[in-house]
Every structure is written in structure tokens, then in C-alpha cells.
Short mmCIF file of C-alpha atoms in Angstrom, two decimals:
data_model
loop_
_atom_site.label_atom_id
_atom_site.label_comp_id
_atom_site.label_asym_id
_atom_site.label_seq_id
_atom_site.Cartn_x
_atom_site.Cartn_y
_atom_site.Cartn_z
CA UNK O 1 -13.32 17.09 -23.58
CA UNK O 2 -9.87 16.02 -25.39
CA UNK O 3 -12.15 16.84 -28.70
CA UNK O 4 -13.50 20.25 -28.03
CA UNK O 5 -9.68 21.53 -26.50
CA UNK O 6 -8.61 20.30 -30.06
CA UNK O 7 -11.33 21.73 -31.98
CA UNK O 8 -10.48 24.80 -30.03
CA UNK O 9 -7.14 24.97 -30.15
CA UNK O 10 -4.22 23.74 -32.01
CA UNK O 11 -3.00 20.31 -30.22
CA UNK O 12 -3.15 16.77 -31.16
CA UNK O 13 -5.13 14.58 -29.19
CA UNK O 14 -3.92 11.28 -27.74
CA UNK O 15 -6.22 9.40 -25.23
CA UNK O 16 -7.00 6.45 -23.97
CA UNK O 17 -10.93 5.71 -23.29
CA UNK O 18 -12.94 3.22 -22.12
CA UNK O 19 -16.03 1.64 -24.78
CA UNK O 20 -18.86 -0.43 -24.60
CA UNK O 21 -19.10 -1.96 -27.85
CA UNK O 22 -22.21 -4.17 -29.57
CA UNK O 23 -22.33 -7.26 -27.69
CA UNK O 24 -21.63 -5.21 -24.10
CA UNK O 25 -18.35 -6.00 -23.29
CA UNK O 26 -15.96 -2.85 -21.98
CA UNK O 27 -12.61 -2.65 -24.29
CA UNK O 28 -10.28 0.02 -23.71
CA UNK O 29 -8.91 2.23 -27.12
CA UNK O 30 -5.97 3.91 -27.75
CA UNK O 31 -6.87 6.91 -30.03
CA UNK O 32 -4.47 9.57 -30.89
CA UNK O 33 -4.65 12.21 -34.29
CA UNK O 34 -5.11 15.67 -35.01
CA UNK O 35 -7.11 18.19 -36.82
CA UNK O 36 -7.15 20.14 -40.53
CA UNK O 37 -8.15 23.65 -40.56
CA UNK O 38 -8.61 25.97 -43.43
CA UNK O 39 -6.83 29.73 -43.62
CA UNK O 40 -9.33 30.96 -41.43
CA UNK O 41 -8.04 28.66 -38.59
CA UNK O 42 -11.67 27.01 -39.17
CA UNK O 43 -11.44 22.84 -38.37
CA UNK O 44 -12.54 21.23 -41.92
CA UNK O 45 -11.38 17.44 -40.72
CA UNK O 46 -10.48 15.20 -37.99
CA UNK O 47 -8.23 12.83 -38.49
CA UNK O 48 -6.91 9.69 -36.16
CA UNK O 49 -5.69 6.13 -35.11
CA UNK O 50 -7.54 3.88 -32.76
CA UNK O 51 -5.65 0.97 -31.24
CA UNK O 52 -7.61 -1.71 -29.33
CA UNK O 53 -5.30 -2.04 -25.76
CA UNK O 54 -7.60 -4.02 -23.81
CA UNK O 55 -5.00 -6.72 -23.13
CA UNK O 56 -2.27 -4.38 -22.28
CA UNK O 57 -4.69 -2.47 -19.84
CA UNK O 58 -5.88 -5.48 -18.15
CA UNK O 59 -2.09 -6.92 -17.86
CA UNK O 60 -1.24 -3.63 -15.84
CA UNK O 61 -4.55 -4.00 -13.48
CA UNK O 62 -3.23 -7.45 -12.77
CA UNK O 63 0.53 -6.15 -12.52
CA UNK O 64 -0.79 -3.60 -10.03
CA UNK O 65 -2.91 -5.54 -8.07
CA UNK O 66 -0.19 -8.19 -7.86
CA UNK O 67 2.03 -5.09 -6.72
CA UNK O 68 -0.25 -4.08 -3.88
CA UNK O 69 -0.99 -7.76 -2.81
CA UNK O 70 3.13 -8.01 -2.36
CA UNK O 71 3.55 -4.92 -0.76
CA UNK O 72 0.90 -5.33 1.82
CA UNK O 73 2.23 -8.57 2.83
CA UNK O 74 5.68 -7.00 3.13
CA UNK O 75 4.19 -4.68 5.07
CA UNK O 76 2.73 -7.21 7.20
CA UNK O 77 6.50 -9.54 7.53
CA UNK O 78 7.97 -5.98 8.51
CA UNK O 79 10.18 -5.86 5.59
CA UNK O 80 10.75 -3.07 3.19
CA UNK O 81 11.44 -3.38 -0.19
CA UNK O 82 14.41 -1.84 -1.85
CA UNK O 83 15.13 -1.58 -6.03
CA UNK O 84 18.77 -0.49 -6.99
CA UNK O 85 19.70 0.60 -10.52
CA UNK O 86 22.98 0.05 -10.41
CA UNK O 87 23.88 1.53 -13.92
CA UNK O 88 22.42 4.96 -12.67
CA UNK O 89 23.88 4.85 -8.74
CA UNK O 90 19.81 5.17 -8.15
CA UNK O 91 18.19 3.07 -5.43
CA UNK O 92 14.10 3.21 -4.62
CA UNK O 93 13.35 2.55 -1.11
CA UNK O 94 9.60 1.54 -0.07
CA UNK O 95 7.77 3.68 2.69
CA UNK O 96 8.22 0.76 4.72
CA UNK O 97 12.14 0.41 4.73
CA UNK O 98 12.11 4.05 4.84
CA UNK O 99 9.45 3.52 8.34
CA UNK O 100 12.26 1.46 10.15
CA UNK O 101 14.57 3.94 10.59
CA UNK O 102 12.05 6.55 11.19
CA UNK O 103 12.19 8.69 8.26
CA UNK O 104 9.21 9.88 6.55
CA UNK O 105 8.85 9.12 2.91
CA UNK O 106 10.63 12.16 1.26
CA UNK O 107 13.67 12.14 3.58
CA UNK O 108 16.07 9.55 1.83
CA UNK O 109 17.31 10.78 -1.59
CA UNK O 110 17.12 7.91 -3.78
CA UNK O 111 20.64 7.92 -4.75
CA UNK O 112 23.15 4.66 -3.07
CA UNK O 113 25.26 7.61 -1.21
CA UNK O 114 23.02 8.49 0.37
CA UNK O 115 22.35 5.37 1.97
CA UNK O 116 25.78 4.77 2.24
CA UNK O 117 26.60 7.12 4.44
CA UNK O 118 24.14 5.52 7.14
CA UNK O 119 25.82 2.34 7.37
CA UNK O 120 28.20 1.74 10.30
CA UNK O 121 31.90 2.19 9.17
CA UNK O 122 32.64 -1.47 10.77
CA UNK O 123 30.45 -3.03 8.52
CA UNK O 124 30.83 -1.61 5.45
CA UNK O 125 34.00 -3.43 3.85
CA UNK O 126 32.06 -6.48 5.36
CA UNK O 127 29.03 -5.33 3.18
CA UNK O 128 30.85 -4.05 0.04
CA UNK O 129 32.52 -7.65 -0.64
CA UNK O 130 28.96 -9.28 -0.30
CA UNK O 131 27.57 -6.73 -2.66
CA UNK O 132 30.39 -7.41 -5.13
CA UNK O 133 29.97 -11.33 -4.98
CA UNK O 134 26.45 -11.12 -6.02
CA UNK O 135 26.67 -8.56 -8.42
CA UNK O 136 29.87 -10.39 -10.54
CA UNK O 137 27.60 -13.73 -10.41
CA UNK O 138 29.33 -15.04 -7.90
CA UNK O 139 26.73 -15.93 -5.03
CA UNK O 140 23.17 -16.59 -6.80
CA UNK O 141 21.44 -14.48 -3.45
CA UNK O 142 22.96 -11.37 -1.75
CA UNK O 143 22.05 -11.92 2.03
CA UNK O 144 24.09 -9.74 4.90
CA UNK O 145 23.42 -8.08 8.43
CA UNK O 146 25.09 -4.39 8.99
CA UNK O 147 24.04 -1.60 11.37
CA UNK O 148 21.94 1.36 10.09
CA UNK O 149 21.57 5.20 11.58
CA UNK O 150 17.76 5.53 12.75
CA UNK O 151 16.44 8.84 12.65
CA UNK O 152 17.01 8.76 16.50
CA UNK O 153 20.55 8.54 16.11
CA UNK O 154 20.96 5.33 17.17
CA UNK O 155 22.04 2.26 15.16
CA UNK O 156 19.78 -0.61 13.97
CA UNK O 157 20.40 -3.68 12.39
CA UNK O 158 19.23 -4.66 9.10
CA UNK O 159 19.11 -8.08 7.70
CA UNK O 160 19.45 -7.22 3.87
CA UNK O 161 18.59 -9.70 1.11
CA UNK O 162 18.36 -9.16 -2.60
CA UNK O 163 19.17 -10.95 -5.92
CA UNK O 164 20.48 -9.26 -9.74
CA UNK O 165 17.15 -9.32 -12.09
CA UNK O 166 18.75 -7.63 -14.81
CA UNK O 167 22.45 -8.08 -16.56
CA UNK O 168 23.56 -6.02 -19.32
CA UNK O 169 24.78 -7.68 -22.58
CA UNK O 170 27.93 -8.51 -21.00
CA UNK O 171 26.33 -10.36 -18.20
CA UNK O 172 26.98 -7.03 -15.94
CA UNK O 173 24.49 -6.49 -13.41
CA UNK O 174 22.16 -3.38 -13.86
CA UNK O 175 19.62 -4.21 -11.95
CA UNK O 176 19.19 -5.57 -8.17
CA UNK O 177 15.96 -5.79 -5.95
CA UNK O 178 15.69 -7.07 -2.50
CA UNK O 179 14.30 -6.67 0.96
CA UNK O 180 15.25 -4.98 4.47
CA UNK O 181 14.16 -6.65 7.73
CA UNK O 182 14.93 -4.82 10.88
CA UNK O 183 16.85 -7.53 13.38
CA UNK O 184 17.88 -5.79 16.20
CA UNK O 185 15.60 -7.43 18.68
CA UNK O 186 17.07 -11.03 16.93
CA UNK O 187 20.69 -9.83 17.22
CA UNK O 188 20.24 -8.47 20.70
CA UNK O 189 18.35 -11.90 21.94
CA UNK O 190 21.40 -13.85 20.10
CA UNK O 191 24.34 -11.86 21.88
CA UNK O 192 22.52 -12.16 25.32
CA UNK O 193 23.27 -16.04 24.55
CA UNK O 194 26.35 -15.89 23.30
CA UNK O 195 27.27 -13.86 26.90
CA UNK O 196 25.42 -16.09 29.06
CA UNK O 197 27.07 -19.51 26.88
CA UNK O 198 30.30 -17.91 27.87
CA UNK O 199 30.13 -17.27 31.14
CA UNK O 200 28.47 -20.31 31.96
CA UNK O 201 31.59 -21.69 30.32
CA UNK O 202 33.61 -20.06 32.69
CA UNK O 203 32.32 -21.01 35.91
CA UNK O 204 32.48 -24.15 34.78
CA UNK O 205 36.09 -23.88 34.51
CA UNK O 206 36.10 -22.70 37.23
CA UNK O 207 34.23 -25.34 39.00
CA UNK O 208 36.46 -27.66 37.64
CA UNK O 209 39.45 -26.22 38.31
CA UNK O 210 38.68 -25.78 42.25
CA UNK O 211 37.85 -29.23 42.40
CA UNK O 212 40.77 -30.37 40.74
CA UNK O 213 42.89 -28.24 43.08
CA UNK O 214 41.83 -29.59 46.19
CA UNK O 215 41.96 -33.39 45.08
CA UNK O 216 45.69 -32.66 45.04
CA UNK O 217 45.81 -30.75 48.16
CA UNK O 218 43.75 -33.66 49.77
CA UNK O 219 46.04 -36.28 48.81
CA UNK O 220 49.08 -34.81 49.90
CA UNK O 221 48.03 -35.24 53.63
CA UNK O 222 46.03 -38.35 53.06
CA UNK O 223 49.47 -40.10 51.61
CA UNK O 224 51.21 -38.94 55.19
CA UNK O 225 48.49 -40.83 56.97
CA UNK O 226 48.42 -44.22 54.31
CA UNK O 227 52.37 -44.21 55.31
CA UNK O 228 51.94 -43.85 59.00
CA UNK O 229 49.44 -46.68 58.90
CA UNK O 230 52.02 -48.89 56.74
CA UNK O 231 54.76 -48.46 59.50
CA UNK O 232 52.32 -48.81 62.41
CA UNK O 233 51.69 -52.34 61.59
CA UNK O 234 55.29 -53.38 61.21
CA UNK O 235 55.58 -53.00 64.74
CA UNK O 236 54.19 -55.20 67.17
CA UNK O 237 50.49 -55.02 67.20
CA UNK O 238 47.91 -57.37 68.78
CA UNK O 239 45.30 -58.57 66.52
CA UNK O 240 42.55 -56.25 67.76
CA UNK O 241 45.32 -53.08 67.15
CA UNK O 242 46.07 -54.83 63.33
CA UNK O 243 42.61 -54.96 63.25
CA UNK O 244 41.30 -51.43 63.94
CA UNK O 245 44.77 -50.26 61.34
CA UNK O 246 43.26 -52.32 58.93
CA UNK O 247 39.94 -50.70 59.56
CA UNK O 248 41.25 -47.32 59.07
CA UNK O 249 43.70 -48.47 55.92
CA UNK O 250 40.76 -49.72 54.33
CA UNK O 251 38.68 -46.37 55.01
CA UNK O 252 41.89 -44.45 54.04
CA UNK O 253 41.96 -46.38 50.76
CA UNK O 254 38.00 -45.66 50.45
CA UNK O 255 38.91 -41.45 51.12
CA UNK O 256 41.25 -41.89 48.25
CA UNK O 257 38.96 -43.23 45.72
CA UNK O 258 36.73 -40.84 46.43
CA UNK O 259 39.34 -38.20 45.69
CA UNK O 260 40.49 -40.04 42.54
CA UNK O 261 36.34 -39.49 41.78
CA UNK O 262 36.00 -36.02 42.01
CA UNK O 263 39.19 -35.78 39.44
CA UNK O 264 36.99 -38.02 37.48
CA UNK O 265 34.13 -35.44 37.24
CA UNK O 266 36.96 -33.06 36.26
CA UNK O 267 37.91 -34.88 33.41
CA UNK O 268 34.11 -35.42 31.97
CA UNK O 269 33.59 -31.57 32.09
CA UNK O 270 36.82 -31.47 30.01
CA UNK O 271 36.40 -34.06 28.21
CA UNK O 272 38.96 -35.99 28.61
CA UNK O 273 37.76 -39.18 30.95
CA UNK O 274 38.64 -42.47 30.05
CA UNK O 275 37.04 -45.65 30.89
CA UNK O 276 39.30 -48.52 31.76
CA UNK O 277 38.73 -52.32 32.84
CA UNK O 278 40.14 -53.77 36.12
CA UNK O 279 40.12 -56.88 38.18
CA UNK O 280 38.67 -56.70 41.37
CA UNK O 281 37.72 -59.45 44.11
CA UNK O 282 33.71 -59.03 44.67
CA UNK O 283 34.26 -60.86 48.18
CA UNK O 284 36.67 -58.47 49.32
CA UNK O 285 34.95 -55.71 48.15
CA UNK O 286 31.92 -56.85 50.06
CA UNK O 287 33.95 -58.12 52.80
CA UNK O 288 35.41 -54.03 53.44
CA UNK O 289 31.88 -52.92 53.04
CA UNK O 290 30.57 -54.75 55.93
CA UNK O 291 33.86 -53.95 58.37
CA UNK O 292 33.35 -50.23 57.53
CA UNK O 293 30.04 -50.28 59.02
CA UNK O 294 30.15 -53.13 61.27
CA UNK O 295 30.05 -50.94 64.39
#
């Protein structure tokens, strides 16, 4: 067909056809010329180049299988696929990242502005100095999280990843690709944490502060009754009065320790227990045991 137009006409031809040479393998030509004609506008000769571009035809087939193998699995990780040429201010977003924040394919201008005017103003000083590390060399991977206007009017947010692939001969960067994974769920899952951490935290405080608070208050009244008993038994006492005192010291002592405890579990919440050694007499320990519960 590319013939008979230039037989008929008056255009070059430049084509690239598939052939089945001698032996029956398929090569691909590149064949490009044009045609002689006489006064009468009559075509006298035909006249060409053919260039054998079988390996250059084959590398694209592989390039663009290798293309649509990447992109369906980035369809399948939910991730979109973004290509910035940073010389031009242009930026190529994939129908996937274009899918998360509901837009259709043709309703994102390729142009950074563009896309710059959907990121929340909080985060954008955030995401500006993490652009500018990567693209002066100074971080080898360019990896932030920012909120992004859906189509819905609501905010999303992006984890964004991407690396320089091309520097100019200065070493500037004119080239940067990378992917978009939409996070909210993670981010939303992660503050829920953070909020129940936190006020876990605080009724453990408190927990720890009520406790601490009534120790004290229960000591106050328990040292009124540890000094009664100490001036009861300076008086004159028979031994089965000093006896039952003693009874009631000892249990007085046992309330104490008890409230000394509880301060105890204070201090391990805050972290601040510490263990100490002391001398005690077994026998007398045992020995209060048994008159506590002799009855």
C-alpha cells in the first residue's frame, strides 16, 4: 500500500515490515526512499534503504512486555506509578494512581501544579524538604506520607516513594520515578493505637495515683492507733490485757505493711521500685503468724 500511495503521489515512503526470508525465519526491515519521475510526472525509478531492525524490534516487545508484567503487578499491590520530569515541571501519573483518588484518566493535567495543589497545606513544607533531599543527592530513596484531595472531597493519605534515574551533566536531577500507595486505612488503624496507648496510659496514672493517695490517708489514722497502743501498755496491764495489745500491735504493724505494699505497686507502674535487703527473725515472723490466727 505504502508503494502504490508513492507511485501515485509525490511522498517518500518510510516503513517498517515484517519478512520471511530463505531459511524461514521472520526479520523485521526498516525501508525508507523515494521515487524519480520524468516531466510528465510519470515514475521512471524507485529508489531506497533497507535496514535490518530485528534486534531493536524484539528489544521493544521485551521492553513492553516487561512494562505490562510491572504494571499489572502494581496494579495488583494497589500502587500507582508516577514519572516526573523535573527539567520540564511535567509529571505522568498511571491510571492506577489516578484510580485512588477517583479521577478518571484524563482528569489530572500532567503538569506538578497541578498535583500540587491537591496536597494538604500541613504537609506540604513537610513534603517539599523530602523532595529536595533526594533530588540534591542527599537521601539515596525519596519515601514520605502527606494527605491528598479525592475526587470526593475528602483527604487521603498517600505513602509516596520514588528515587532520581536521571542527573544532568552537573549531577542535577532531571528525572524521578516512583510509586503511590494509598494508606489511609494503615494511618487510621495506627492513630486508633496511638489513642487507645494513651489513654490506657492515663488510667493508669490514674490508678496509681488513687492508690497512692489513700496509702497516705490510711496511715495517718493507723499511726493514731500504733500510738494509743504504745501508751496503753505503759500502764498497768495484766498479762492477758499485754497480751491481746500485743495481738493488735502486731496486726497493726501487719495493716501497715500492707499499706507500705500497695505504695510498692505504685512505684513498679512508675518505675521507680527499689529492691532492698533486710534482716528479719524467721521465728518471730512465724511466731506472729500463728498468734494472728490462733483464735
Amino acid at each position: 500500500q505504502a508503494l502504490s500511495d508513492l507511485i501515485a503521489g509525490d511522498a517518500s515512503f518510510d516503513e517498517e515490515l515484517e519478512l520471511v526470508i530463505a531459511n524461514g525465519r521472520r526479520v523485521w526491515i526498516h525501508t525508507m526512499g523515494d521515487v524519480d519521475r520524468n516531466a510528465d510526472g510519470v515514475p521512471v525509478r524507485l529508489y531506497g534503504v533497507v535496514q535490518d531492525v530485528t534486534a531493536r524490534r524484539s528489544l521493544e516487545q521485551r521492553l513492553r512486555e516487561s512494562e505490562e508484567r510491572l504494571l499489572h503487578a502494581l496494579d495488583g499491590a494497589n500502587d500507582g506509578v508516577w514519572d516526573w520530569n523535573s527539567r520540564k515541571s511535567e509529571i505522568h501519573f498511571s491510571p492506577r494512581w489516578k484510580n485512588i483518588l477517583g479521577l478518571g484518566d484524563d482528569e489530572l493535567p500532567s503538569h506538578v501544579s497541578d498535583w500540587h495543589a491537591r496536597i494538604h497545606e500541613d504537609d506540604r513544607s513537610r513534603l517539599a524538604e523530602g523532595l529536595k533531599a533526594a533530588l540534591d543527592g542527599g537521601v539515596d530513596e525519596y519515601r514520605e506520607e502527606y494527605r491528598v484531595r479525592h475526587a470526593d472531597g475528602g483527604w487521603r493519605w498517600i505513602l509516596s516513594r520514588g528515587k532520581v534515574v536521571d542527573r544532568g551533566p552537573r549531577g542535577e536531577a532531571e528525572r524521578m520515578v516512583g510509586t503511590h500507595t494509598d494508606v489511609t486505612e494503615e494511618v487510621r488503624m495506627r492513630d486508633e493505637i496511638v489513642a487507645a496507648r494513651e489513654a490506657a496510659e492515663a488510667a493508669a496514672q490514674v490508678k496509681a495515683d488513687f492508690l497512692a493517695t489513700m496509702s497516705h490517708e490510711i496511715r495517718t489514722p493507723m499511726n493514731g492507733v500504733m500510738g494509743m497502743i504504745a501508751l496503753l501498755k505503759q500502764g498497768g496491764l495484766t498479762e492477758q490485757q499485754r497480751a491481746y495489745f500485743e495481738t493488735i500491735e502486731r496486726s497493726a504493724d501487719a495493716l501497715l505493711l500492707i499499706i507500705d505494699d500497695i505504695l510498692d505497686f505504685t512505684k513498679i507502674e512508675a518505675g521507680r521500685l527499689k529492691l532492698g535487703r533486710s534482716a528479719f527473725s524467721l521465728r518471730d515472723s512465724l511466731g506472729s503468724i500463728e498468734a494472728l490466727f490462733s483464735e
